[in-house]
mmCIF file of C-alpha atoms in Angstrom:
data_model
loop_
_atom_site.group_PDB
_atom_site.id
_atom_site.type_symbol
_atom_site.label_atom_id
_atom_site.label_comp_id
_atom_site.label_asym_id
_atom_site.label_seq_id
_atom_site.Cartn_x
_atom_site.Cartn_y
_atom_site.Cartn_z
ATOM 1 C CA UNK A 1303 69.460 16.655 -59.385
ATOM 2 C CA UNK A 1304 67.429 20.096 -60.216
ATOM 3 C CA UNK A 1305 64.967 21.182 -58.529
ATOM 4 C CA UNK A 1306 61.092 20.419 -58.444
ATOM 5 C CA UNK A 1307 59.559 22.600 -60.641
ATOM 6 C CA UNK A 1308 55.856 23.773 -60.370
ATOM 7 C CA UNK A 1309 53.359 25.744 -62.281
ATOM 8 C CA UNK A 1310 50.809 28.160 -60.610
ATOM 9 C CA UNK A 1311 47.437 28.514 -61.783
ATOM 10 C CA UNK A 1312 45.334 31.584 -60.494
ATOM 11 C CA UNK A 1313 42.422 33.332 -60.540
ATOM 12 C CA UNK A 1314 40.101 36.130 -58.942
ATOM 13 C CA UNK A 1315 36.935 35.905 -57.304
ATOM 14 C CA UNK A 1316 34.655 38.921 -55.211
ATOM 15 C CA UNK A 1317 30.796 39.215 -54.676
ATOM 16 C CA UNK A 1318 28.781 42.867 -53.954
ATOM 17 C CA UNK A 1319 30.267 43.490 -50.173
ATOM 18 C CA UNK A 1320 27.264 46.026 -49.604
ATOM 19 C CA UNK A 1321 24.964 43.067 -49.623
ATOM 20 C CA UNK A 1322 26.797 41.184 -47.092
ATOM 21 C CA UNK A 1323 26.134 41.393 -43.062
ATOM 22 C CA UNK A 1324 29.144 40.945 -41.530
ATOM 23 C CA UNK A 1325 31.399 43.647 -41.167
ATOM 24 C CA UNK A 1326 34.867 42.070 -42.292
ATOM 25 C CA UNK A 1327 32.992 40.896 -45.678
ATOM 26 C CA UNK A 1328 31.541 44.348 -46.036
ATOM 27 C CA UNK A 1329 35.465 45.676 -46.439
ATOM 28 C CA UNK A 1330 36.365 43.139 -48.935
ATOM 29 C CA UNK A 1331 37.368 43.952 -52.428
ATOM 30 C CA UNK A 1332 39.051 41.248 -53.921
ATOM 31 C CA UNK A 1333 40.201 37.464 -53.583
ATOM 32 C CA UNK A 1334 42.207 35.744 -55.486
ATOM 33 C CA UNK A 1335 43.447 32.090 -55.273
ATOM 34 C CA UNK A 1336 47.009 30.347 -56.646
ATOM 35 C CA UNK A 1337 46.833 26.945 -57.222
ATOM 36 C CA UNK A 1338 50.508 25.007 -56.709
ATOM 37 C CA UNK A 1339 50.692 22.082 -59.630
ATOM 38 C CA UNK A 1340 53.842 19.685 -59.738
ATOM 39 C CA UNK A 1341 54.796 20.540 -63.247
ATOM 40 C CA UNK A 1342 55.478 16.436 -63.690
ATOM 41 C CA UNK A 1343 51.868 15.739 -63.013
ATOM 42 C CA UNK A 1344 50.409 18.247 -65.062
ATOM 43 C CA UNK A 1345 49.893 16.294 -68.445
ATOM 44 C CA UNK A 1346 47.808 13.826 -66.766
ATOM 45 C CA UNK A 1347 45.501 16.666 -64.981
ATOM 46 C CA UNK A 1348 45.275 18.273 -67.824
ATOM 47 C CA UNK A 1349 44.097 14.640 -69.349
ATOM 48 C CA UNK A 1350 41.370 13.818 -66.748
ATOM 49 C CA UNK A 1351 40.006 17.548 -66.700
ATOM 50 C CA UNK A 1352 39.548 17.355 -70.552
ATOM 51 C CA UNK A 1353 37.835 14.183 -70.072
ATOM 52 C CA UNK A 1354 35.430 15.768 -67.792
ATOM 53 C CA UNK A 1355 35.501 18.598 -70.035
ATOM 54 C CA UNK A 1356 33.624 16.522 -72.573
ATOM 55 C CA UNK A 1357 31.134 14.832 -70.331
ATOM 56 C CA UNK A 1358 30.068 17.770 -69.197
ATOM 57 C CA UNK A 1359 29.741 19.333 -73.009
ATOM 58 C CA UNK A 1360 27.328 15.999 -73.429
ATOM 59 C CA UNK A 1361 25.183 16.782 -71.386
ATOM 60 C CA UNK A 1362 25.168 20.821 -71.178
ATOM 61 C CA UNK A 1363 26.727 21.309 -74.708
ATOM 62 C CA UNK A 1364 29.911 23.393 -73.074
ATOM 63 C CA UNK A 1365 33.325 21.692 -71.839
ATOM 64 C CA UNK A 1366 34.189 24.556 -69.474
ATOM 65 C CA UNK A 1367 33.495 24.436 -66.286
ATOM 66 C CA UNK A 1368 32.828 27.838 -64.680
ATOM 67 C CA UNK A 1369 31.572 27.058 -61.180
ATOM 68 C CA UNK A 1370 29.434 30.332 -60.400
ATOM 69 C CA UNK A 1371 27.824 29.524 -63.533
ATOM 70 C CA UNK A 1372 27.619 25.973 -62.753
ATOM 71 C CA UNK A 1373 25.892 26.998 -59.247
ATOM 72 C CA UNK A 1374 23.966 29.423 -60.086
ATOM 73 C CA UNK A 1375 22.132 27.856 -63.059
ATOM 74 C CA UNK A 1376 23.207 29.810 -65.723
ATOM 75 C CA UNK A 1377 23.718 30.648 -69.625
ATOM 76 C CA UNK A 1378 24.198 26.744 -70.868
ATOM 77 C CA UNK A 1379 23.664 25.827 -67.367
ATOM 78 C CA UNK A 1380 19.774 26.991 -66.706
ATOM 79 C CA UNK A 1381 18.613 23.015 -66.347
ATOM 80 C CA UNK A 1382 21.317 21.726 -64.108
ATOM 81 C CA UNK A 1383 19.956 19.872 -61.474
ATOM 82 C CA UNK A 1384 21.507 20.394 -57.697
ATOM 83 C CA UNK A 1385 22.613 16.516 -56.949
ATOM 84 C CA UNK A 1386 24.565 17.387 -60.659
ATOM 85 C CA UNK A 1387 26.082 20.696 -59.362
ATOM 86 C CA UNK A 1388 26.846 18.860 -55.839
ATOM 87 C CA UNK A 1389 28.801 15.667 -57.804
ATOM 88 C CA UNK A 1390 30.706 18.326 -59.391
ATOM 89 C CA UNK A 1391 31.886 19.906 -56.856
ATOM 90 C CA UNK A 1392 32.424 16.869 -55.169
ATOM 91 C CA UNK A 1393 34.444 15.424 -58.115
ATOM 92 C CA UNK A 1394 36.746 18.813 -58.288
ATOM 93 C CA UNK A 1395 37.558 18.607 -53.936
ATOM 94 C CA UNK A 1396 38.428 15.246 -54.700
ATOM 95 C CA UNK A 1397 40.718 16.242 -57.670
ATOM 96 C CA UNK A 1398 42.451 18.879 -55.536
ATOM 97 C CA UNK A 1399 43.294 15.659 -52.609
ATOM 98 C CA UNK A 1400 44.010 12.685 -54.983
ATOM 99 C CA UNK A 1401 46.441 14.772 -56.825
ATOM 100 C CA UNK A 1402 47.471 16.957 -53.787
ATOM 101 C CA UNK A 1403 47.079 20.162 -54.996
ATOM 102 C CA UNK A 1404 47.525 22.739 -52.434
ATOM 103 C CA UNK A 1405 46.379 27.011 -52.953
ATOM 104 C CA UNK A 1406 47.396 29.721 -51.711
ATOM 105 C CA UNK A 1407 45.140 32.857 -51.353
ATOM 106 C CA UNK A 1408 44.924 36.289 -50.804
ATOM 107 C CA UNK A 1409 42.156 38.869 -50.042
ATOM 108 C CA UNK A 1410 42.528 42.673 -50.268
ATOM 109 C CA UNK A 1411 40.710 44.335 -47.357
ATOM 110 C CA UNK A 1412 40.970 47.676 -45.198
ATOM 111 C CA UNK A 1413 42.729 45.149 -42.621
ATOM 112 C CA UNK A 1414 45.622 44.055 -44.938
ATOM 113 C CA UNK A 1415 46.708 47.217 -47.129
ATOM 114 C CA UNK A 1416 50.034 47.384 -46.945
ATOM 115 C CA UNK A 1417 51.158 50.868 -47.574
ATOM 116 C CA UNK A 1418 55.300 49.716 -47.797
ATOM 117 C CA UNK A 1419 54.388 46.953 -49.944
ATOM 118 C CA UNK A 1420 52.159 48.815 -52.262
ATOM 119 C CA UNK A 1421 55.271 51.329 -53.238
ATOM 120 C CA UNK A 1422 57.349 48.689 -53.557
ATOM 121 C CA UNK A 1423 54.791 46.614 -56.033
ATOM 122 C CA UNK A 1424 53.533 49.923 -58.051
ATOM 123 C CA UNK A 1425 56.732 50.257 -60.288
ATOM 124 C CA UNK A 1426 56.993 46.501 -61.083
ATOM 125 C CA UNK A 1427 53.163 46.367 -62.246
ATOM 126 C CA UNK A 1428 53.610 49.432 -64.147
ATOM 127 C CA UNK A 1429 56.735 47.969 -65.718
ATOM 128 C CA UNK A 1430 54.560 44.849 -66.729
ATOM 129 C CA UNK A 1431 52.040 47.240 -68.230
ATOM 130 C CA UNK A 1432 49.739 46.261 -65.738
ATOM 131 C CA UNK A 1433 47.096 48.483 -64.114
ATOM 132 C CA UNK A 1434 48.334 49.642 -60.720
ATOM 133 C CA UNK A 1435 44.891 48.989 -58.263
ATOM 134 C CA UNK A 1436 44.190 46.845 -55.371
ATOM 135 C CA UNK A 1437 42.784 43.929 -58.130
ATOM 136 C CA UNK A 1438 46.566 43.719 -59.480
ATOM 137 C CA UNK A 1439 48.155 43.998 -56.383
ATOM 138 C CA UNK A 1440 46.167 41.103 -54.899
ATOM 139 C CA UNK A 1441 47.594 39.005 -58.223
ATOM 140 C CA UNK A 1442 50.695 39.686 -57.725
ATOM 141 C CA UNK A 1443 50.767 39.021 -54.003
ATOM 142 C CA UNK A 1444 49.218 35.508 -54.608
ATOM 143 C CA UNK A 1445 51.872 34.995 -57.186
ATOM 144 C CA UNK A 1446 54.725 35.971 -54.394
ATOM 145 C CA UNK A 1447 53.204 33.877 -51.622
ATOM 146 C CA UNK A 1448 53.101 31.148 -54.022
ATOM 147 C CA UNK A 1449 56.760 31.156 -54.968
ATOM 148 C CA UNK A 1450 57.430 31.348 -51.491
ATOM 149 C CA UNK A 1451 56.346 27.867 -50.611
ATOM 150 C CA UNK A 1452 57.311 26.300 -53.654
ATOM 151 C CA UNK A 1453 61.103 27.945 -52.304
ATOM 152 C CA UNK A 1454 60.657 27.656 -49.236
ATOM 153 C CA UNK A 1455 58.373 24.773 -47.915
ATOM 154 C CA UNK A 1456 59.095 22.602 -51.291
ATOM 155 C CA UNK A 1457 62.601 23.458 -52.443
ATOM 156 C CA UNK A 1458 61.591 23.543 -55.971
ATOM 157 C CA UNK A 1459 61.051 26.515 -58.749
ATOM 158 C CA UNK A 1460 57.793 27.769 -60.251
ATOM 159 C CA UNK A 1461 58.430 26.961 -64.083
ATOM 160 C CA UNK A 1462 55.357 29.521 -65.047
ATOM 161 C CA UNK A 1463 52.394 31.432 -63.720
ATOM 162 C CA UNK A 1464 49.340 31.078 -65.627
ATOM 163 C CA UNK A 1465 46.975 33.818 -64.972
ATOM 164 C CA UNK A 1466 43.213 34.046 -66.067
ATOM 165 C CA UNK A 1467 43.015 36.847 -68.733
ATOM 166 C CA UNK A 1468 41.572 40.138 -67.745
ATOM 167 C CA UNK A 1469 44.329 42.378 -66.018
ATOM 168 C CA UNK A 1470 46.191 41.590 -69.484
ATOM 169 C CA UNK A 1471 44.883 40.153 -72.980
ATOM 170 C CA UNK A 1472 45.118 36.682 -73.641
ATOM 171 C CA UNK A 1473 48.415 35.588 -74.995
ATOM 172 C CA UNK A 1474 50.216 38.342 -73.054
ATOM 173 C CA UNK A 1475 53.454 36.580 -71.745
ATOM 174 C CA UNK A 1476 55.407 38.623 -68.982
ATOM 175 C CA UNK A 1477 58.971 37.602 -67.512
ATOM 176 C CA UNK A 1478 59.425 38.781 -63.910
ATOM 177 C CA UNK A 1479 62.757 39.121 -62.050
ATOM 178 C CA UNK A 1480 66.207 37.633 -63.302
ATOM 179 C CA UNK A 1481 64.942 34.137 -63.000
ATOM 180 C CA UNK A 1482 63.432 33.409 -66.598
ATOM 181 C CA UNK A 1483 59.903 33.055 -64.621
ATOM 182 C CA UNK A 1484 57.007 33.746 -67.125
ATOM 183 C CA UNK A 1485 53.458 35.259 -66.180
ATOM 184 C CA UNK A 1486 51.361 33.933 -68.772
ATOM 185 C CA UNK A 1487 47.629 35.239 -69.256
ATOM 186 C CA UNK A 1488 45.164 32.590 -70.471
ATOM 187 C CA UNK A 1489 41.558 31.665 -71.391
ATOM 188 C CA UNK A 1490 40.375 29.558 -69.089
ATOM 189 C CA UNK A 1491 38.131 28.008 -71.845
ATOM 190 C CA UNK A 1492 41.594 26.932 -73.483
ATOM 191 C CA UNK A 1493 44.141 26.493 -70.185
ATOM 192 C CA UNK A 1494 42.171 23.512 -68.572
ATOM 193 C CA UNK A 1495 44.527 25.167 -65.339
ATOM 194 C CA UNK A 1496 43.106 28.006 -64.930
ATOM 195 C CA UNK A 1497 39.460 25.762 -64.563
ATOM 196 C CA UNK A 1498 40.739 24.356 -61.240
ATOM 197 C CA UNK A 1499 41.829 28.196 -60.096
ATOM 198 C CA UNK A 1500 38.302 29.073 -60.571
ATOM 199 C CA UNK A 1501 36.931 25.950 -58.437
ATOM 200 C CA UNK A 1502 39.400 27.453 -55.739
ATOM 201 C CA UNK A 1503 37.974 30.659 -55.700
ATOM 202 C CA UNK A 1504 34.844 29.789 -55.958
ATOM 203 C CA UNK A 1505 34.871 27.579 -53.137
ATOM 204 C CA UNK A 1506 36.463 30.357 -51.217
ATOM 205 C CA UNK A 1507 33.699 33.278 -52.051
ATOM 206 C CA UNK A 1508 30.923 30.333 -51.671
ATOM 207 C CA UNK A 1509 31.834 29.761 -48.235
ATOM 208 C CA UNK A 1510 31.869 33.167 -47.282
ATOM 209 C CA UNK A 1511 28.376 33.582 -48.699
ATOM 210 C CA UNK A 1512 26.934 31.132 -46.274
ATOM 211 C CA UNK A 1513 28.717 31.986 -43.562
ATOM 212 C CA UNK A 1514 27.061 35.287 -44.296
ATOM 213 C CA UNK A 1515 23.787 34.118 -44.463
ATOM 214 C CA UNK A 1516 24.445 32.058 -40.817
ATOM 215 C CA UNK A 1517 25.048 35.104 -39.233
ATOM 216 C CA UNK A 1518 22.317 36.649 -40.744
ATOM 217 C CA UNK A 1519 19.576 34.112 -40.503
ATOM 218 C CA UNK A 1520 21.223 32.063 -37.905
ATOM 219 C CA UNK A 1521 20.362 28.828 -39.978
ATOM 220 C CA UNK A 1522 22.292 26.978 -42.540
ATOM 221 C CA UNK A 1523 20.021 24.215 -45.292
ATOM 222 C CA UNK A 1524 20.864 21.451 -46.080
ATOM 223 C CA UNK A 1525 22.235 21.970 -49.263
ATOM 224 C CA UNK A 1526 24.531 24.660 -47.998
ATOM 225 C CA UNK A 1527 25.600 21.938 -45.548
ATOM 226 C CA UNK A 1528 26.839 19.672 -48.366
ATOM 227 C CA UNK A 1529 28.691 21.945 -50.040
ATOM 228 C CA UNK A 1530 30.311 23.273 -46.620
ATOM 229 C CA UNK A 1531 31.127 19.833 -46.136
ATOM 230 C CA UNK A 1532 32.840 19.324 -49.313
ATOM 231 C CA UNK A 1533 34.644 22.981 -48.376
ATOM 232 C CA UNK A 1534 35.771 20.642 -45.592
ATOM 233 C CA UNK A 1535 37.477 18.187 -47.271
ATOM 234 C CA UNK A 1536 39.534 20.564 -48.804
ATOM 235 C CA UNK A 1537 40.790 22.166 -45.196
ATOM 236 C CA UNK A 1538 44.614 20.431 -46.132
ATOM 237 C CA UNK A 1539 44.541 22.239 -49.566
ATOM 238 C CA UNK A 1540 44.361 25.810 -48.688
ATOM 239 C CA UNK A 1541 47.532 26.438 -47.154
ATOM 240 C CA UNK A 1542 47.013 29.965 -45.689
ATOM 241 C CA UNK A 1543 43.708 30.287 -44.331
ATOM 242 C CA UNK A 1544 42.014 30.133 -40.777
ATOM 243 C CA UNK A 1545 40.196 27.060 -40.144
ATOM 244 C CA UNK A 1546 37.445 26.609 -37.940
ATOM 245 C CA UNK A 1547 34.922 24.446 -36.229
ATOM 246 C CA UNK A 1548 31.444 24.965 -36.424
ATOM 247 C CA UNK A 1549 28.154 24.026 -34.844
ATOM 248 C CA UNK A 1550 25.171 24.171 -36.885
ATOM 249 C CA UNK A 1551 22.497 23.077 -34.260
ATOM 250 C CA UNK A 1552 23.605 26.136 -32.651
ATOM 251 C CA UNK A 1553 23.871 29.111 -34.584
ATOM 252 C CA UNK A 1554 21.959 31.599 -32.317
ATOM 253 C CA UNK A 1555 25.077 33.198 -31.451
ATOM 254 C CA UNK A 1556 27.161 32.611 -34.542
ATOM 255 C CA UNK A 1557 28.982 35.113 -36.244
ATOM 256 C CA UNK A 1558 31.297 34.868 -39.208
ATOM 257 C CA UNK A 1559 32.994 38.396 -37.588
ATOM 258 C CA UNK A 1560 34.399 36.513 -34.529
ATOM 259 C CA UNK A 1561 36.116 34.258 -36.546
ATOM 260 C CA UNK A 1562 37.845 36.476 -37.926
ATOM 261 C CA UNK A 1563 38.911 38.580 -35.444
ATOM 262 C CA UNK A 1564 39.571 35.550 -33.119
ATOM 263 C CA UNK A 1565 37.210 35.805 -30.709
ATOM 264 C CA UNK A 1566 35.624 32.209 -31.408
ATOM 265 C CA UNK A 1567 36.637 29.958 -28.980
ATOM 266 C CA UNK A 1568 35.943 27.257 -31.158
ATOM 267 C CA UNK A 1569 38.593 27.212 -33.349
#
Protein backbone atom coordinates (compact mmCIF):
# COMPACT_ATOMS: atom_id res chain seq x y z
CA UNK A 1 0.00 0.00 0.00
CA UNK A 2 1.62 3.61 -0.98
CA UNK A 3 1.46 6.21 0.84
CA UNK A 4 -1.25 9.02 1.44
CA UNK A 5 -0.62 11.57 -0.80
CA UNK A 6 -1.60 15.30 -0.25
CA UNK A 7 -1.62 18.53 -2.08
CA UNK A 8 -0.73 21.93 -0.41
CA UNK A 9 -2.44 24.98 -1.23
CA UNK A 10 -0.83 28.38 -0.07
CA UNK A 11 -0.96 31.77 0.01
CA UNK A 12 0.35 35.20 1.53
CA UNK A 13 -1.29 37.66 3.53
CA UNK A 14 0.31 41.16 5.51
CA UNK A 15 -1.44 44.52 6.44
CA UNK A 16 0.60 48.19 6.97
CA UNK A 17 2.51 47.17 10.46
CA UNK A 18 3.08 51.06 11.08
CA UNK A 19 -0.61 51.35 11.65
CA UNK A 20 -0.78 48.70 14.16
CA UNK A 21 -0.34 49.24 18.19
CA UNK A 22 1.15 46.43 19.41
CA UNK A 23 4.66 46.03 19.21
CA UNK A 24 5.05 42.30 17.89
CA UNK A 25 2.54 43.33 14.89
CA UNK A 26 4.56 46.45 14.31
CA UNK A 27 7.71 43.92 13.32
CA UNK A 28 5.70 41.85 11.04
CA UNK A 29 6.37 41.57 7.39
CA UNK A 30 4.81 38.73 6.03
CA UNK A 31 2.35 35.68 6.66
CA UNK A 32 1.71 33.12 4.75
CA UNK A 33 -0.61 30.07 5.24
CA UNK A 34 -0.35 26.18 3.68
CA UNK A 35 -3.35 24.47 3.52
CA UNK A 36 -2.89 20.32 3.83
CA UNK A 37 -5.67 18.66 1.26
CA UNK A 38 -5.97 14.71 1.07
CA UNK A 39 -5.30 14.50 -2.60
CA UNK A 40 -8.40 11.69 -2.65
CA UNK A 41 -10.81 14.29 -1.50
CA UNK A 42 -9.85 16.96 -3.64
CA UNK A 43 -12.27 16.42 -6.70
CA UNK A 44 -15.17 16.75 -4.53
CA UNK A 45 -13.79 20.18 -2.83
CA UNK A 46 -13.02 21.34 -5.79
CA UNK A 47 -16.90 20.38 -6.75
CA UNK A 48 -18.65 22.12 -3.78
CA UNK A 49 -16.29 25.31 -4.01
CA UNK A 50 -17.30 25.71 -7.73
CA UNK A 51 -20.77 25.38 -6.71
CA UNK A 52 -20.40 28.18 -4.37
CA UNK A 53 -18.37 29.75 -6.91
CA UNK A 54 -21.50 30.26 -8.97
CA UNK A 55 -23.89 31.33 -6.28
CA UNK A 56 -21.86 33.80 -5.38
CA UNK A 57 -21.34 35.06 -9.28
CA UNK A 58 -25.46 35.25 -9.05
CA UNK A 59 -25.65 37.41 -6.88
CA UNK A 60 -22.28 39.63 -7.13
CA UNK A 61 -21.59 38.71 -10.84
CA UNK A 62 -17.89 37.15 -9.82
CA UNK A 63 -17.27 33.33 -8.80
CA UNK A 64 -14.06 34.10 -6.88
CA UNK A 65 -14.04 34.52 -3.65
CA UNK A 66 -11.33 36.89 -2.37
CA UNK A 67 -12.10 37.40 1.31
CA UNK A 68 -10.43 40.96 1.95
CA UNK A 69 -12.45 41.96 -0.87
CA UNK A 70 -15.38 40.15 0.33
CA UNK A 71 -14.91 42.04 3.87
CA UNK A 72 -14.08 45.01 2.98
CA UNK A 73 -16.83 45.78 0.43
CA UNK A 74 -15.05 46.04 -2.54
CA UNK A 75 -14.69 46.20 -6.55
CA UNK A 76 -17.86 43.69 -7.38
CA UNK A 77 -18.36 43.52 -3.76
CA UNK A 78 -19.39 47.39 -2.80
CA UNK A 79 -23.25 46.16 -1.87
CA UNK A 80 -22.50 43.12 0.18
CA UNK A 81 -24.36 43.15 3.15
CA UNK A 82 -22.50 42.02 6.64
CA UNK A 83 -25.00 38.94 7.70
CA UNK A 84 -23.80 37.91 3.71
CA UNK A 85 -20.04 38.42 4.45
CA UNK A 86 -20.60 36.66 8.05
CA UNK A 87 -22.50 33.34 6.25
CA UNK A 88 -19.52 33.26 4.17
CA UNK A 89 -17.18 33.07 6.36
CA UNK A 90 -19.13 30.89 8.31
CA UNK A 91 -19.70 28.51 5.34
CA UNK A 92 -15.68 28.45 4.52
CA UNK A 93 -14.73 27.52 8.75
CA UNK A 94 -17.17 24.97 8.28
CA UNK A 95 -15.57 23.71 4.98
CA UNK A 96 -12.12 23.64 6.59
CA UNK A 97 -13.87 21.07 9.75
CA UNK A 98 -16.32 18.92 7.66
CA UNK A 99 -13.57 18.09 5.33
CA UNK A 100 -10.73 18.34 7.97
CA UNK A 101 -8.48 20.47 6.46
CA UNK A 102 -5.71 21.43 8.64
CA UNK A 103 -2.87 24.75 7.77
CA UNK A 104 0.12 25.35 8.58
CA UNK A 105 1.55 28.95 8.83
CA UNK A 106 4.36 31.00 9.01
CA UNK A 107 5.12 34.70 9.78
CA UNK A 108 8.43 36.49 9.08
CA UNK A 109 9.28 38.83 11.97
CA UNK A 110 12.53 40.38 13.69
CA UNK A 111 11.79 37.44 16.33
CA UNK A 112 12.08 34.50 13.84
CA UNK A 113 14.94 35.40 11.19
CA UNK A 114 16.90 32.71 10.98
CA UNK A 115 20.29 33.71 9.84
CA UNK A 116 21.54 29.63 9.28
CA UNK A 117 18.42 28.94 7.58
CA UNK A 118 18.40 31.90 5.33
CA UNK A 119 22.00 30.71 3.73
CA UNK A 120 20.89 27.54 3.48
CA UNK A 121 17.40 28.61 1.56
CA UNK A 122 19.15 31.55 -0.66
CA UNK A 123 20.80 29.13 -3.27
CA UNK A 124 17.71 26.87 -3.66
CA UNK A 125 15.35 30.03 -4.36
CA UNK A 126 17.83 31.41 -6.63
CA UNK A 127 18.06 28.04 -8.37
CA UNK A 128 14.14 28.18 -8.77
CA UNK A 129 14.53 31.64 -10.24
CA UNK A 130 12.87 32.94 -7.41
CA UNK A 131 13.54 36.32 -5.76
CA UNK A 132 15.69 35.82 -2.68
CA UNK A 133 13.68 38.25 0.21
CA UNK A 134 11.98 37.56 3.38
CA UNK A 135 8.38 37.22 1.15
CA UNK A 136 10.03 33.99 -0.59
CA UNK A 137 11.61 32.72 2.26
CA UNK A 138 8.37 32.74 4.28
CA UNK A 139 6.88 30.50 1.07
CA UNK A 140 9.20 28.27 1.14
CA UNK A 141 9.27 27.73 4.88
CA UNK A 142 5.43 27.11 4.86
CA UNK A 143 6.04 24.69 2.07
CA UNK A 144 8.82 22.76 4.40
CA UNK A 145 6.70 22.79 7.54
CA UNK A 146 4.01 21.45 5.49
CA UNK A 147 5.84 18.43 4.15
CA UNK A 148 6.91 17.87 7.48
CA UNK A 149 3.58 16.83 8.87
CA UNK A 150 2.33 15.26 5.93
CA UNK A 151 5.94 12.96 6.65
CA UNK A 152 5.94 13.07 9.76
CA UNK A 153 2.53 13.35 11.65
CA UNK A 154 0.60 11.66 8.48
CA UNK A 155 3.02 9.24 6.85
CA UNK A 156 1.99 10.25 3.48
CA UNK A 157 3.72 12.42 0.46
CA UNK A 158 2.77 15.88 -0.80
CA UNK A 159 1.84 15.02 -4.56
CA UNK A 160 2.15 19.03 -5.46
CA UNK A 161 2.35 22.51 -4.03
CA UNK A 162 0.11 24.92 -5.53
CA UNK A 163 1.20 28.38 -4.93
CA UNK A 164 -0.81 31.68 -5.61
CA UNK A 165 0.98 33.47 -8.54
CA UNK A 166 3.08 36.46 -7.78
CA UNK A 167 6.69 35.33 -6.64
CA UNK A 168 6.50 33.46 -10.18
CA UNK A 169 4.06 33.87 -13.32
CA UNK A 170 1.21 31.78 -13.60
CA UNK A 171 1.87 28.48 -15.19
CA UNK A 172 5.43 28.42 -13.79
CA UNK A 173 5.92 24.71 -12.66
CA UNK A 174 9.10 24.12 -10.38
CA UNK A 175 10.40 20.53 -9.22
CA UNK A 176 12.19 20.69 -5.85
CA UNK A 177 14.56 18.03 -4.42
CA UNK A 178 14.99 14.38 -5.88
CA UNK A 179 11.46 13.50 -5.04
CA UNK A 180 9.48 14.48 -8.34
CA UNK A 181 7.60 17.16 -5.95
CA UNK A 182 6.21 20.04 -8.18
CA UNK A 183 5.70 23.80 -7.02
CA UNK A 184 3.07 24.91 -9.19
CA UNK A 185 2.06 28.76 -9.39
CA UNK A 186 -1.65 29.40 -10.01
CA UNK A 187 -4.51 31.92 -10.41
CA UNK A 188 -6.53 31.68 -7.77
CA UNK A 189 -9.45 32.79 -10.06
CA UNK A 190 -8.73 29.36 -11.94
CA UNK A 191 -7.20 26.89 -8.93
CA UNK A 192 -10.48 26.84 -6.77
CA UNK A 193 -7.33 25.68 -4.04
CA UNK A 194 -5.69 28.41 -3.79
CA UNK A 195 -9.45 30.21 -2.77
CA UNK A 196 -9.41 28.26 0.53
CA UNK A 197 -5.46 29.43 1.10
CA UNK A 198 -6.71 32.87 0.93
CA UNK A 199 -9.70 32.23 3.54
CA UNK A 200 -6.70 30.91 5.76
CA UNK A 201 -4.81 33.86 5.59
CA UNK A 202 -7.26 36.00 5.79
CA UNK A 203 -8.64 34.67 8.82
CA UNK A 204 -5.18 34.81 10.22
CA UNK A 205 -4.38 38.75 9.38
CA UNK A 206 -8.26 39.44 10.40
CA UNK A 207 -7.70 38.25 13.76
CA UNK A 208 -4.71 40.07 14.31
CA UNK A 209 -6.48 43.25 13.25
CA UNK A 210 -8.90 43.03 16.09
CA UNK A 211 -6.81 41.93 18.47
CA UNK A 212 -5.08 45.15 17.56
CA UNK A 213 -7.84 47.24 17.89
CA UNK A 214 -8.62 45.45 21.65
CA UNK A 215 -5.53 46.57 22.80
CA UNK A 216 -5.96 49.74 21.44
CA UNK A 217 -9.50 50.63 22.28
CA UNK A 218 -9.90 48.04 24.89
CA UNK A 219 -13.37 47.05 23.31
CA UNK A 220 -14.26 44.50 20.77
CA UNK A 221 -18.20 44.97 18.62
CA UNK A 222 -20.15 42.77 18.06
CA UNK A 223 -19.48 42.01 14.71
CA UNK A 224 -15.82 41.53 15.39
CA UNK A 225 -17.11 39.07 18.00
CA UNK A 226 -18.76 36.88 15.33
CA UNK A 227 -16.14 36.63 13.22
CA UNK A 228 -13.64 35.90 16.26
CA UNK A 229 -15.97 33.32 17.03
CA UNK A 230 -15.96 31.71 13.76
CA UNK A 231 -11.82 32.18 14.07
CA UNK A 232 -12.71 29.87 16.96
CA UNK A 233 -14.08 27.15 15.39
CA UNK A 234 -11.25 26.79 13.37
CA UNK A 235 -8.68 26.50 16.61
CA UNK A 236 -8.20 22.39 15.45
CA UNK A 237 -7.28 23.55 11.87
CA UNK A 238 -4.28 25.64 12.35
CA UNK A 239 -1.81 23.29 13.43
CA UNK A 240 1.05 25.62 14.54
CA UNK A 241 -0.25 28.51 16.21
CA UNK A 242 -0.73 29.72 19.93
CA UNK A 243 -4.16 29.53 21.11
CA UNK A 244 -5.67 31.51 23.65
CA UNK A 245 -8.55 32.37 25.86
CA UNK A 246 -10.03 35.56 26.00
CA UNK A 247 -12.33 37.74 28.04
CA UNK A 248 -14.14 40.38 26.34
CA UNK A 249 -16.08 41.92 29.36
CA UNK A 250 -12.70 42.63 30.48
CA UNK A 251 -10.39 44.10 28.20
CA UNK A 252 -9.01 47.00 30.37
CA UNK A 253 -5.87 45.24 30.70
CA UNK A 254 -5.72 43.28 27.48
CA UNK A 255 -2.93 43.19 25.31
CA UNK A 256 -2.35 41.22 22.15
CA UNK A 257 1.74 41.69 23.16
CA UNK A 258 1.42 39.39 26.23
CA UNK A 259 0.16 36.78 24.30
CA UNK A 260 2.71 36.60 22.49
CA UNK A 261 5.42 36.79 24.59
CA UNK A 262 3.63 34.50 27.15
CA UNK A 263 2.94 36.53 29.77
CA UNK A 264 -1.00 35.90 29.66
CA UNK A 265 -1.93 33.74 32.20
CA UNK A 266 -4.88 32.90 30.44
CA UNK A 267 -3.83 30.73 27.98
Amino acid sequence: MGKKKFVIAIDDTGFNASQKVSKALQKEKVTYAGVIIPKPIVGELVSVLTQLGEELKKRHGVDEFHFKAIYNREKEFKNIQIDETLEILESFAELFNIFKLKVVSTTCNEYNQNLVLSKLMEPVLKNMHIKFDEKSMTMFTTCLRAKKYVTEQKRGAIDKIICDEGLRKEGTVISIGNEGLQLSFESSEKQKLLQLADFAAWMITRAKHILDKMQSKHQISDIDKYVMAIYGKMKDVYLNMKKARINYTNLESFSYDDIIENKDRRL
